[in-house]
Short mmCIF file of C-alpha atoms and ligand atoms in Angstrom, two decimals:
data_model
loop_
_atom_site.label_atom_id
_atom_site.label_comp_id
_atom_site.label_asym_id
_atom_site.label_seq_id
_atom_site.Cartn_x
_atom_site.Cartn_y
_atom_site.Cartn_z
CA UNK A 16 -3.65 134.72 6.17
CA UNK A 17 -0.34 135.07 6.20
CA UNK A 18 1.07 132.32 8.62
CA UNK A 19 4.46 134.44 10.00
CA UNK A 20 6.98 134.89 13.26
CA UNK A 21 7.40 137.02 15.37
CA UNK A 22 10.95 138.34 13.94
CA UNK A 23 9.01 138.77 10.21
CA UNK A 24 7.01 141.99 12.49
CA UNK A 25 8.27 144.76 11.14
CA UNK A 26 7.14 144.17 8.00
CA UNK A 27 3.24 142.98 8.24
CA UNK A 28 2.38 146.56 10.31
CA UNK A 29 -1.13 147.16 10.08
CA UNK A 30 -1.76 143.13 7.83
CA UNK A 31 -4.10 140.22 9.87
CA UNK A 32 -1.08 137.99 10.87
CA UNK A 33 -1.02 134.19 12.83
CA UNK A 34 1.50 133.00 15.60
CA UNK A 35 1.89 130.42 16.59
CA UNK A 36 4.27 129.60 20.06
CA UNK A 37 3.72 129.58 24.48
CA UNK A 38 3.20 132.03 26.58
CA UNK A 39 6.37 133.41 28.30
CA UNK A 40 3.30 135.63 30.43
CA UNK A 41 0.50 136.42 30.68
CA UNK A 42 -1.39 139.26 32.47
CA UNK A 43 -4.92 140.21 32.38
CA UNK A 44 -7.50 143.41 34.18
CA UNK A 45 -10.81 143.02 33.96
CA UNK A 46 -11.39 143.76 29.58
CA UNK A 47 -7.34 143.58 28.87
CA UNK A 48 -5.19 140.83 29.04
CA UNK A 49 -1.83 140.52 28.63
CA UNK A 50 0.15 138.40 26.45
CA UNK A 51 4.51 137.56 26.51
CA UNK A 52 4.57 135.82 23.37
CA UNK A 53 7.04 133.84 22.22
CA UNK A 54 7.53 131.36 19.35
CA UNK A 55 11.54 130.49 18.67
CA UNK A 56 12.74 133.20 16.81
CA UNK A 57 11.92 136.87 19.50
CA UNK A 58 8.81 137.87 20.99
CA UNK A 59 6.04 139.93 21.62
CA UNK A 60 3.27 141.32 23.60
CA UNK A 61 -0.07 140.69 22.31
CA UNK A 62 -2.94 142.70 23.49
CA UNK A 63 -6.39 141.15 23.80
CA UNK A 64 -9.49 143.26 24.04
CA UNK A 65 -12.56 141.80 25.65
CA UNK A 66 -15.62 143.64 23.70
CA UNK A 67 -12.72 142.34 20.46
CA UNK A 68 -12.67 138.44 21.34
CA UNK A 69 -16.39 138.47 23.02
CA UNK A 70 -17.17 137.24 26.89
CA UNK A 71 -16.61 133.07 26.14
CA UNK A 72 -12.96 133.16 24.44
CA UNK A 73 -11.76 136.52 26.61
CA UNK A 74 -13.34 134.41 29.69
CA UNK A 75 -11.49 130.84 27.86
CA UNK A 76 -7.93 133.42 26.87
CA UNK A 77 -8.18 134.55 30.72
CA UNK A 78 -7.06 129.98 31.72
CA UNK A 79 -4.15 129.96 29.65
CA UNK A 80 -0.77 129.95 31.61
CA UNK A 81 3.02 130.05 32.00
CA UNK A 82 3.93 127.73 29.02
CA UNK A 83 0.72 126.93 27.51
CA UNK A 84 0.75 126.13 23.35
CA UNK A 85 -1.28 128.81 21.39
CA UNK A 86 -1.86 130.10 18.29
CA UNK A 87 -2.57 133.87 17.77
CA UNK A 88 -4.45 135.79 14.60
CA UNK A 89 -3.33 139.51 15.12
CA UNK A 90 -2.69 143.24 14.08
CA UNK A 91 1.38 143.84 14.10
CA UNK A 92 0.67 147.82 15.59
CA UNK A 93 4.46 149.73 15.89
CA UNK A 94 4.66 149.57 20.10
CA UNK A 95 3.81 153.48 21.36
CA UNK A 96 6.51 154.12 23.71
CA UNK A 97 9.12 151.83 23.29
CA UNK A 98 10.93 152.24 19.84
CA UNK A 99 11.60 149.55 17.44
CA UNK A 100 9.04 147.93 18.48
CA UNK A 101 5.97 145.94 17.80
CA UNK A 102 3.17 144.14 19.46
CA UNK A 103 0.20 142.36 18.40
CA UNK A 104 -3.56 143.81 18.46
CA UNK A 105 -5.46 140.19 19.37
CA UNK A 106 -8.11 138.83 16.57
CA UNK A 107 -8.08 135.44 17.52
CA UNK A 108 -6.41 132.96 20.20
CA UNK A 109 -6.94 129.30 19.97
CA UNK A 110 -5.12 127.69 22.75
CA UNK A 111 -3.47 124.12 22.00
CA UNK A 112 -2.61 123.17 25.49
CA UNK A 113 -3.11 124.37 29.16
CA UNK A 114 0.11 124.50 30.28
CA UNK A 115 0.50 122.10 34.30
CA UNK A 116 2.43 124.56 37.09
CA UNK A 117 4.82 125.29 34.80
CA UNK A 118 8.21 124.39 37.92
CA UNK A 119 10.27 126.96 36.66
CA UNK A 120 9.08 131.04 37.62
CA UNK A 121 10.85 133.70 38.08
CA UNK A 122 11.55 133.45 41.81
CA UNK A 123 15.88 132.17 41.98
CA UNK A 124 15.93 128.27 41.29
CA UNK A 125 19.52 126.94 42.56
CA UNK A 126 21.44 124.95 39.38
CA UNK A 127 20.87 122.10 40.47
CA UNK A 128 16.66 122.49 40.79
CA UNK A 129 17.93 124.09 36.92
CA UNK A 130 20.25 121.18 35.70
CA UNK A 131 17.55 118.82 36.43
CA UNK A 132 15.28 121.02 35.41
CA UNK A 133 17.29 121.44 31.82
CA UNK A 134 14.20 120.47 28.85
CA UNK A 135 12.46 122.98 30.31
CA UNK A 136 15.13 125.65 30.82
CA UNK A 137 16.02 125.84 27.76
CA UNK A 138 13.32 128.65 27.10
CA UNK A 139 13.83 130.72 29.38
CA UNK A 140 15.80 134.17 28.37
CA UNK A 141 18.70 133.85 28.42
CA UNK A 142 19.44 130.04 27.84
CA UNK A 143 17.31 130.85 25.00
CA UNK A 144 19.92 134.09 23.79
CA UNK A 145 23.38 131.57 24.64
CA UNK A 146 21.98 128.64 22.65
CA UNK A 147 21.31 131.49 19.16
CA UNK A 148 24.98 133.31 19.85
CA UNK A 149 25.97 128.71 19.61
CA UNK A 150 24.61 128.24 16.84
CA UNK A 151 26.39 132.11 15.35
CA UNK A 152 28.82 130.61 16.73
CA UNK A 153 29.18 127.86 14.80
CA UNK A 154 28.23 128.48 11.65
CA UNK A 155 31.27 131.54 11.79
CA UNK A 156 33.83 128.89 12.60
CA UNK A 157 32.68 126.18 9.81
CA UNK A 158 32.14 129.57 7.70
CA UNK A 159 35.41 130.76 7.77
CA UNK A 160 37.34 127.87 7.85
CA UNK A 161 34.60 127.44 4.32
CA UNK A 162 36.58 130.70 3.26
CA UNK A 163 40.25 129.68 3.85
CA UNK A 164 40.27 126.13 1.41
CA UNK A 165 39.21 123.76 4.53
CA UNK A 166 37.19 121.05 3.75
CA UNK A 167 35.09 118.98 6.71
CA UNK A 168 36.24 116.03 7.08
CA UNK A 169 34.87 113.90 9.68
CA UNK A 170 36.96 111.95 11.85
CA UNK A 171 35.21 109.11 13.98
CA UNK A 172 33.51 108.69 17.58
CA UNK A 173 35.02 105.46 17.74
CA UNK A 174 38.97 105.09 17.93
CA UNK A 175 41.14 102.27 18.43
CA UNK A 176 43.75 104.65 21.18
CA UNK A 177 43.98 108.05 22.08
CA UNK A 178 44.51 111.14 21.28
CA UNK A 179 45.13 113.25 24.26
CA UNK A 180 46.55 110.60 26.28
CA UNK A 181 45.68 108.46 28.11
CA UNK A 182 43.72 109.57 32.08
CA UNK A 183 40.20 110.53 30.69
CA UNK A 184 39.94 107.78 28.16
CA UNK A 185 36.15 107.33 27.71
CA UNK A 186 35.83 102.89 26.75
CA UNK A 187 34.56 100.56 25.79
CA UNK A 188 34.23 96.19 24.39
CA UNK A 189 34.11 96.51 20.82
CA UNK A 190 32.27 93.28 20.36
CA UNK A 191 35.54 91.29 19.18
CA UNK A 192 37.80 93.61 18.31
CA UNK A 193 39.03 94.24 22.10
CA UNK A 194 38.83 98.08 23.54
CA UNK A 195 37.35 101.37 21.52
CA UNK A 196 37.50 104.54 22.71
CA UNK A 197 35.58 108.08 22.56
CA UNK A 198 37.51 110.80 21.11
CA UNK A 199 38.81 113.59 23.06
CA UNK A 200 39.61 114.64 19.42
CA UNK A 201 40.25 114.36 15.39
CA UNK A 202 43.60 115.69 15.37
CA UNK A 203 45.57 112.54 13.77
CA UNK A 204 42.98 111.57 11.79
CA UNK A 205 42.69 115.09 10.60
CA UNK A 206 46.68 114.64 9.30
CA UNK A 207 45.90 111.88 7.39
CA UNK A 208 42.41 113.97 5.68
CA UNK A 209 45.04 116.32 4.26
CA UNK A 210 48.02 114.56 2.99
CA UNK A 211 44.94 113.69 0.46
CA UNK A 212 42.81 117.68 0.57
CA UNK A 213 44.88 119.78 2.05
CA UNK A 214 43.62 121.69 5.51
CA UNK A 215 40.87 120.45 6.18
CA UNK A 216 38.28 120.43 9.93
CA UNK A 217 36.13 118.03 11.94
CA UNK A 218 32.90 120.02 14.10
CA UNK A 219 31.53 118.03 16.55
CA UNK A 220 31.56 116.07 20.55
CA UNK A 221 34.26 114.89 21.79
CA UNK A 222 34.98 112.85 24.76
CA UNK A 223 36.77 113.53 28.01
CA UNK A 224 36.62 111.34 31.55
CA UNK A 225 37.67 114.89 33.27
CA UNK A 226 38.12 114.31 37.04
CA UNK A 227 37.56 117.68 37.69
CA UNK A 228 34.56 119.93 39.34
CA UNK A 229 35.94 122.91 37.96
CA UNK A 230 33.31 126.08 35.78
CA UNK A 231 35.91 125.26 33.10
CA UNK A 232 34.81 120.64 32.56
CA UNK A 233 32.60 118.67 30.89
CA UNK A 234 33.03 115.10 30.12
CA UNK A 235 31.46 115.61 27.06
CA UNK A 236 32.16 118.81 24.42
CA UNK A 237 31.73 120.15 21.04
CA UNK A 238 35.76 120.35 19.60
CA UNK A 239 36.37 121.70 16.05
CA UNK A 240 39.47 120.77 15.13
CA UNK A 241 41.74 122.10 12.26
CA UNK A 242 44.94 121.08 9.81
CA UNK A 243 47.06 122.20 7.24
CA UNK A 244 49.68 120.97 5.06
CA UNK A 245 52.91 122.95 4.64
CA UNK A 246 51.31 125.62 7.33
CA UNK A 247 54.11 124.94 10.59
CA UNK A 248 53.82 127.48 13.09
CA UNK A 249 53.41 130.47 12.79
CA UNK A 250 51.43 130.34 9.91
CA UNK A 251 49.56 128.88 13.13
CA UNK A 252 48.47 131.05 14.75
CA UNK A 253 47.11 133.51 12.79
CA UNK A 254 45.43 131.33 10.88
CA UNK A 255 43.68 130.88 14.87
CA UNK A 256 43.49 134.19 15.03
CA UNK A 257 41.78 134.96 12.18
CA UNK A 258 39.76 132.43 13.09
CA UNK A 259 39.27 134.10 16.52
CA UNK A 260 38.24 137.10 15.91
CA UNK A 261 36.05 137.07 13.03
CA UNK A 262 33.73 135.03 15.36
CA UNK A 263 33.57 137.40 17.59
CA UNK A 264 33.27 139.98 14.52
CA UNK A 265 30.48 137.49 13.68
CA UNK A 266 28.99 138.17 17.48
CA UNK A 267 28.93 141.22 17.61
CA UNK A 268 26.92 141.94 14.23
CA UNK A 269 24.13 139.08 14.93
CA UNK A 270 23.55 138.72 18.55
CA UNK A 271 23.57 142.05 19.72
CA UNK A 272 19.79 141.18 21.63
CA UNK A 273 21.13 138.15 22.27
CA UNK A 274 23.99 139.94 24.06
CA UNK A 275 21.65 142.96 25.35
CA UNK A 276 19.83 140.01 26.98
CA UNK A 277 23.52 138.46 28.68
CA UNK A 278 23.98 141.89 29.69
CA UNK A 279 27.96 141.04 28.17
CA UNK A 280 29.28 143.86 27.68
CA UNK A 281 30.16 144.68 23.85
CA UNK A 282 33.19 147.52 23.94
CA UNK A 283 35.05 143.97 26.17
CA UNK A 284 34.77 141.38 22.53
CA UNK A 285 34.66 145.03 20.69
CA UNK A 286 38.42 145.03 22.35
CA UNK A 287 39.62 141.57 21.52
CA UNK A 288 39.84 142.84 17.80
CA UNK A 289 43.14 143.41 17.69
CA UNK A 290 46.92 141.43 17.64
CA UNK A 291 46.32 139.10 20.30
CA UNK A 292 49.55 138.74 22.57
CA UNK A 293 52.01 135.85 22.34
CA UNK A 294 54.39 134.50 25.30
CA UNK A 295 55.99 132.29 25.40
CA UNK A 296 56.02 129.56 28.23
CA UNK A 297 58.65 130.50 29.10
CA UNK A 298 58.59 134.88 29.20
CA UNK A 299 54.60 133.53 30.75
CA UNK A 300 56.16 131.27 33.42
CA UNK A 301 59.12 134.98 34.55
CA UNK A 302 56.36 137.20 33.98
CA UNK A 303 53.93 135.55 36.24
CA UNK A 304 55.77 134.42 38.70
CA UNK A 305 56.60 138.97 38.89
CA UNK A 306 52.95 138.58 39.55
CA UNK A 307 53.44 136.39 42.66
CA UNK A 308 52.47 133.20 41.68
CA UNK A 309 54.55 130.99 42.57
CA UNK A 310 54.61 128.57 39.35
CA UNK A 311 58.23 126.43 38.04
CA UNK A 312 59.32 126.63 34.67
CA UNK A 313 58.89 124.13 32.94
CA UNK A 314 55.19 123.25 34.69
CA UNK A 315 51.62 122.93 33.47
CA UNK A 316 49.84 126.59 33.73
CA UNK A 317 46.80 126.51 36.15
CA UNK A 318 43.48 127.86 35.71
CA UNK A 319 45.05 130.86 38.55
CA UNK A 320 48.05 131.55 36.34
CA UNK A 321 45.21 131.87 33.05
CA UNK A 322 43.74 134.49 34.60
CA UNK A 323 46.99 136.74 36.03
CA UNK A 324 48.08 136.04 32.69
CA UNK A 325 45.37 138.04 30.68
CA UNK A 326 44.06 140.03 34.32
CA UNK A 327 44.33 143.44 32.48
CA UNK A 328 43.97 143.10 29.09
CA UNK A 329 40.87 142.29 27.23
CA UNK A 330 43.38 140.77 24.74
CA UNK A 331 43.73 137.19 24.18
CA UNK A 332 47.10 135.44 25.55
CA UNK A 333 49.07 132.63 23.36
CA UNK A 334 51.58 131.04 25.13
CA UNK A 335 54.16 128.99 22.80
CA UNK A 336 56.96 126.70 22.84
CA UNK A 337 55.99 124.54 25.76
CA UNK A 338 58.20 122.26 27.72
CA UNK A 339 58.29 119.20 26.06
CA UNK A 340 57.86 117.14 28.68
CA UNK A 341 54.13 118.61 29.43
CA UNK A 342 51.83 118.31 25.97
CA UNK A 343 51.79 115.85 23.78
CA UNK A 344 53.27 113.40 21.98
CA UNK A 345 52.75 114.70 18.64
CA UNK A 346 53.93 117.97 19.16
CA UNK A 347 57.28 119.01 16.95
CA UNK A 348 60.21 119.40 18.48
CA UNK A 349 61.46 123.09 18.14
CA UNK A 350 64.41 123.62 15.78
CA UNK A 351 66.03 125.81 17.62
CA UNK A 352 65.92 124.24 21.60
CA UNK A 353 65.36 120.30 21.68
CA UNK A 354 63.45 120.81 25.27
CA UNK A 355 60.25 122.87 24.04
CA UNK A 356 57.38 121.87 21.13
CA UNK A 357 55.71 124.40 18.78
CA UNK A 358 52.95 123.64 20.60
CA UNK A 359 49.75 127.43 21.23
CA UNK A 360 48.08 127.60 23.59
CA UNK A 361 45.16 129.93 23.48
CA UNK A 362 44.05 131.47 26.40
CA UNK A 363 41.22 134.11 26.45
CA UNK A 364 40.91 137.43 28.67
CA UNK A 365 38.89 138.01 31.60
CA UNK A 366 39.16 134.10 33.30
CA UNK A 367 37.71 132.16 30.10
CA UNK A 368 41.18 130.89 30.42
CA UNK A 369 42.19 128.83 27.16
CA UNK A 370 39.40 127.21 23.89
CA UNK A 371 42.75 126.68 21.50
CA UNK A 372 45.30 123.64 21.78
CA UNK A 373 47.32 123.33 18.64
CA UNK A 374 50.29 122.79 17.11
CA UNK A 375 52.53 122.17 14.90
CA UNK A 376 53.03 118.17 14.33
CA UNK A 377 56.43 116.43 14.52
CA UNK A 378 56.92 115.48 10.59
CA UNK A 379 60.23 112.65 11.33
CA UNK A 380 59.02 109.41 11.14
CA UNK A 381 62.27 108.25 14.16
CA UNK A 382 61.88 111.78 15.97
CA UNK A 383 57.77 110.27 16.36
CA UNK A 384 58.70 107.03 16.81
CA UNK A 385 61.16 107.83 19.24
CA UNK A 386 58.72 110.13 21.29
CA UNK A 387 56.11 107.39 21.51
CA UNK A 388 58.27 104.40 23.17
CA UNK A 389 59.64 106.92 25.72
CA UNK A 390 56.08 106.53 26.22
CA UNK A 391 55.39 103.57 25.96
CA UNK A 392 52.22 103.90 23.59
CA UNK A 393 50.77 100.67 21.41
CA UNK A 394 52.25 101.35 18.52
CA UNK A 395 50.71 98.94 16.44
CA UNK A 396 47.72 100.79 18.11
CA UNK A 397 49.31 103.45 15.93
CA UNK A 398 50.80 102.48 12.80
CA UNK A 399 48.68 104.46 10.61
CA UNK A 400 49.57 107.57 11.96
CA UNK A 401 53.28 106.82 12.17
CA UNK A 402 52.89 105.50 8.26
CA UNK A 403 51.99 109.29 7.33
CA UNK A 404 55.48 109.72 8.75
CA UNK A 405 56.61 107.08 5.12
CA UNK A 406 54.42 108.58 1.86
CA UNK A 407 54.78 111.48 1.82
CA UNK A 408 55.34 113.70 4.48
CA UNK A 409 54.97 117.22 4.77
CA UNK A 410 55.04 120.48 7.35
CA UNK A 411 51.66 120.51 9.26
CA UNK A 412 50.00 121.88 11.76
CA UNK A 413 47.05 122.34 13.46
CA UNK A 414 44.46 123.29 16.06
CA UNK A 415 41.76 122.39 18.18
CA UNK A 416 38.53 124.75 19.72
CA UNK A 417 36.28 123.81 22.74
CA UNK A 418 33.08 124.97 21.40
CA UNK A 419 31.89 125.60 24.74
CA UNK A 420 34.89 127.88 26.58
CA UNK A 421 34.65 130.07 23.11
CA UNK A 422 30.91 130.01 24.02
CA UNK A 423 31.90 130.79 27.55
CA UNK A 424 33.33 133.89 26.68
CA UNK A 425 31.66 135.61 24.15
CA UNK A 426 28.45 135.03 26.18
CA UNK A 427 30.17 136.46 28.89
CA UNK A 428 27.87 132.34 31.54
CA UNK A 429 30.50 131.65 34.80
CA UNK A 430 29.53 127.89 33.77
CA UNK A 431 30.07 126.30 31.31
CA UNK A 432 27.22 123.39 31.61
CA UNK A 433 24.39 126.71 30.33
CA UNK A 434 26.20 127.09 27.31
CA UNK A 435 25.35 123.10 25.80
CA UNK A 436 22.12 122.23 25.81
CA UNK A 437 22.59 118.95 27.86
CA UNK A 438 25.53 119.12 29.71
CA UNK A 439 27.68 115.94 29.91
CA UNK A 440 29.24 116.31 33.56
CA UNK A 441 31.00 113.50 36.10
CA UNK A 442 27.91 114.71 38.57
CA UNK A 443 25.26 114.36 35.95
CA UNK A 444 24.22 113.05 32.60
CA UNK A 445 19.54 112.85 32.98
CA UNK A 446 17.71 115.16 31.36
O1 4AD B 518 44.27 121.17 24.23
P1 4AD B 518 42.74 120.37 23.69
O2 4AD B 518 43.22 119.00 24.74
O3 4AD B 518 43.58 120.17 22.63
C1 4AD B 518 42.92 118.79 21.52
O4 4AD B 518 42.23 118.03 21.57
C2 4AD B 518 43.85 118.52 19.97
N1 4AD B 518 44.57 117.22 20.22
C3 4AD B 518 43.23 119.50 19.51
C4 4AD B 518 43.95 119.57 18.39
O5 4AD B 518 44.94 120.44 17.36
N2 4AD B 518 43.55 119.36 16.75
O6 4AD B 518 41.82 120.53 23.10
C5 4AD B 518 40.81 121.40 23.15
C6 4AD B 518 40.46 122.84 23.01
C7 4AD B 518 40.91 123.46 24.37
O7 4AD B 518 41.60 124.33 24.77
C8 4AD B 518 39.56 123.54 25.77
O8 4AD B 518 39.39 124.70 24.49
C9 4AD B 518 38.80 122.38 24.89
O9 4AD B 518 39.03 121.43 23.87
N3 4AD B 518 38.83 121.44 26.03
C10 4AD B 518 37.72 121.71 26.77
N4 4AD B 518 36.72 121.38 27.03
C11 4AD B 518 35.33 121.83 27.94
N5 4AD B 518 35.21 120.25 28.66
C12 4AD B 518 37.39 120.17 28.62
N6 4AD B 518 37.09 118.89 28.82
C13 4AD B 518 37.72 120.14 27.66
N7 4AD B 518 39.09 119.63 27.71
C14 4AD B 518 39.14 120.33 26.33
MG1 MG B 519 45.66 122.10 26.05
#
C-alpha cells in the first residue's frame, strides 16, 4: 500500500492509501466517525463506518482525542458537496498516541496564553498558513536574487563592531578578546563580499535590543541583506522594487489556500504589483504636514506617519534622500545636497510600515573617515571596513529586508510575533 501525503490525495482516487498524521477534530455518532485529519501538507475529512471497522476498532477509534497521532488507511473519494475536495473512506485506523486534553481549543484564547503555548499553537490553521507563506517568501527572495546574479555570502553573527548604531546592541564577553556583539545586519561584511563576487546576499537571524513594545518589533528577526558593486542609488531601488513585486506574485501564485485561510484580500496584494511610488524625505514631510501631521523637516518618520503616507493607496512608497543626521554613517552623501544621503526606506501599504532599509554606500575613504570620526566611532574596530575604500573602491549599494515585516504585510497579520516560529521580544523568551 502506498504511503502518501494529503496534498497528493487527488492522484489516488479509488486506490487504498496510507496517511500519517494527527487529529484536528473528531465527532462520532452511533455508527459513523468523522475525523478531520491533518498531516502537515494539508487536511482531509476521513469517514469511518462501524460496519467497516468492526466494533472493537470502532470503539478504539472513538477514544481518539484532539491532536492524537494516528495512521489511517482508506480510499480517497470525491467530496459529495465540495467541488475539488476529497474525503477518505477509512479502511483502518491505528492510533499512535492518545493526546492528553489539548490546551488550545476553538474558544478565544488571549495572546499571552497562546504565546506561552507557541510550541502547540503553531499547529493551528492560521499559524500553519502563515508559516507556509513564510517558507514561500523566503524561497522567492532567494530565487529572485539567484536569477539576478547574487551569490549567497554568509555574514558572521558574532562581530567586533556595530552595524546599525550602538543603542540596540546585544553584547557578550568574548574570551580574551573583549566585547563581542550579536549582528544587527550583515551589511558591512557584504560590502567585502562584492569586491570578490560582485553581487552577494545573506539571509539569517539578526539581533536588536529593541526597547519598543510595538507590533512591528522583534529582538531577533530574519534579515536578507543584498549588496552589489557598481550599482548606484536609482538602480538599487529598482532591484528592491523588482524583488518585492516578484515576492507578491509568487505568494499569490503559490499560496492561494493559505491566503484564503487567513482571509487575506488578494486583490489588495495584486494592486501592489505595480510601479512603486517615490518621494524624497523632504516631499514626504510636506505631504504629511498637508495632511495634518506636525512632523518637522529633518526628523525621522514615526509609525503614524508611515500609516498616513500610504493611506488610501495600495502601492508601497520609497522615501529617498534622507537628512544625513538621522541615517547611518555608511550612507553616501547626495552629490546634489551635502546635507542628504542616498538612502531609501520602503514603506508597505495598509499601515504595515517599513519593510526595507537601503542605500548607496559612501565609497570615498576621506568622507567616510570624517563621518566616522564625527560619530566618535572606534576606528580600529572598523579598519577592515575602511580598507575597502583603499583597495579598489567602487560605487556600490545594497539593502536589507526584514523578513517578518514582509510576511506580516503579505499575510495581513496584525502583530509581527505570529510570523516567526518562536518570537523573541523584550518581554518574552519562552518557549
Ligand atoms: O533599516 P534597517 O535598520 O537597515 C539595516 O540594517 C541595513 N544595514 C540593511 C542593509 O542596507 N543591508 O533594517 C532593515 C529592515 C527594516 O526595514 C525592517 O524591515 C527590519 O529590517 N527591521 C526589523 N524587523 C523586526 N524587528 C525589528 N526590531 C526590526 N528592525 C528592523
Ligand atoms: Mg530602517
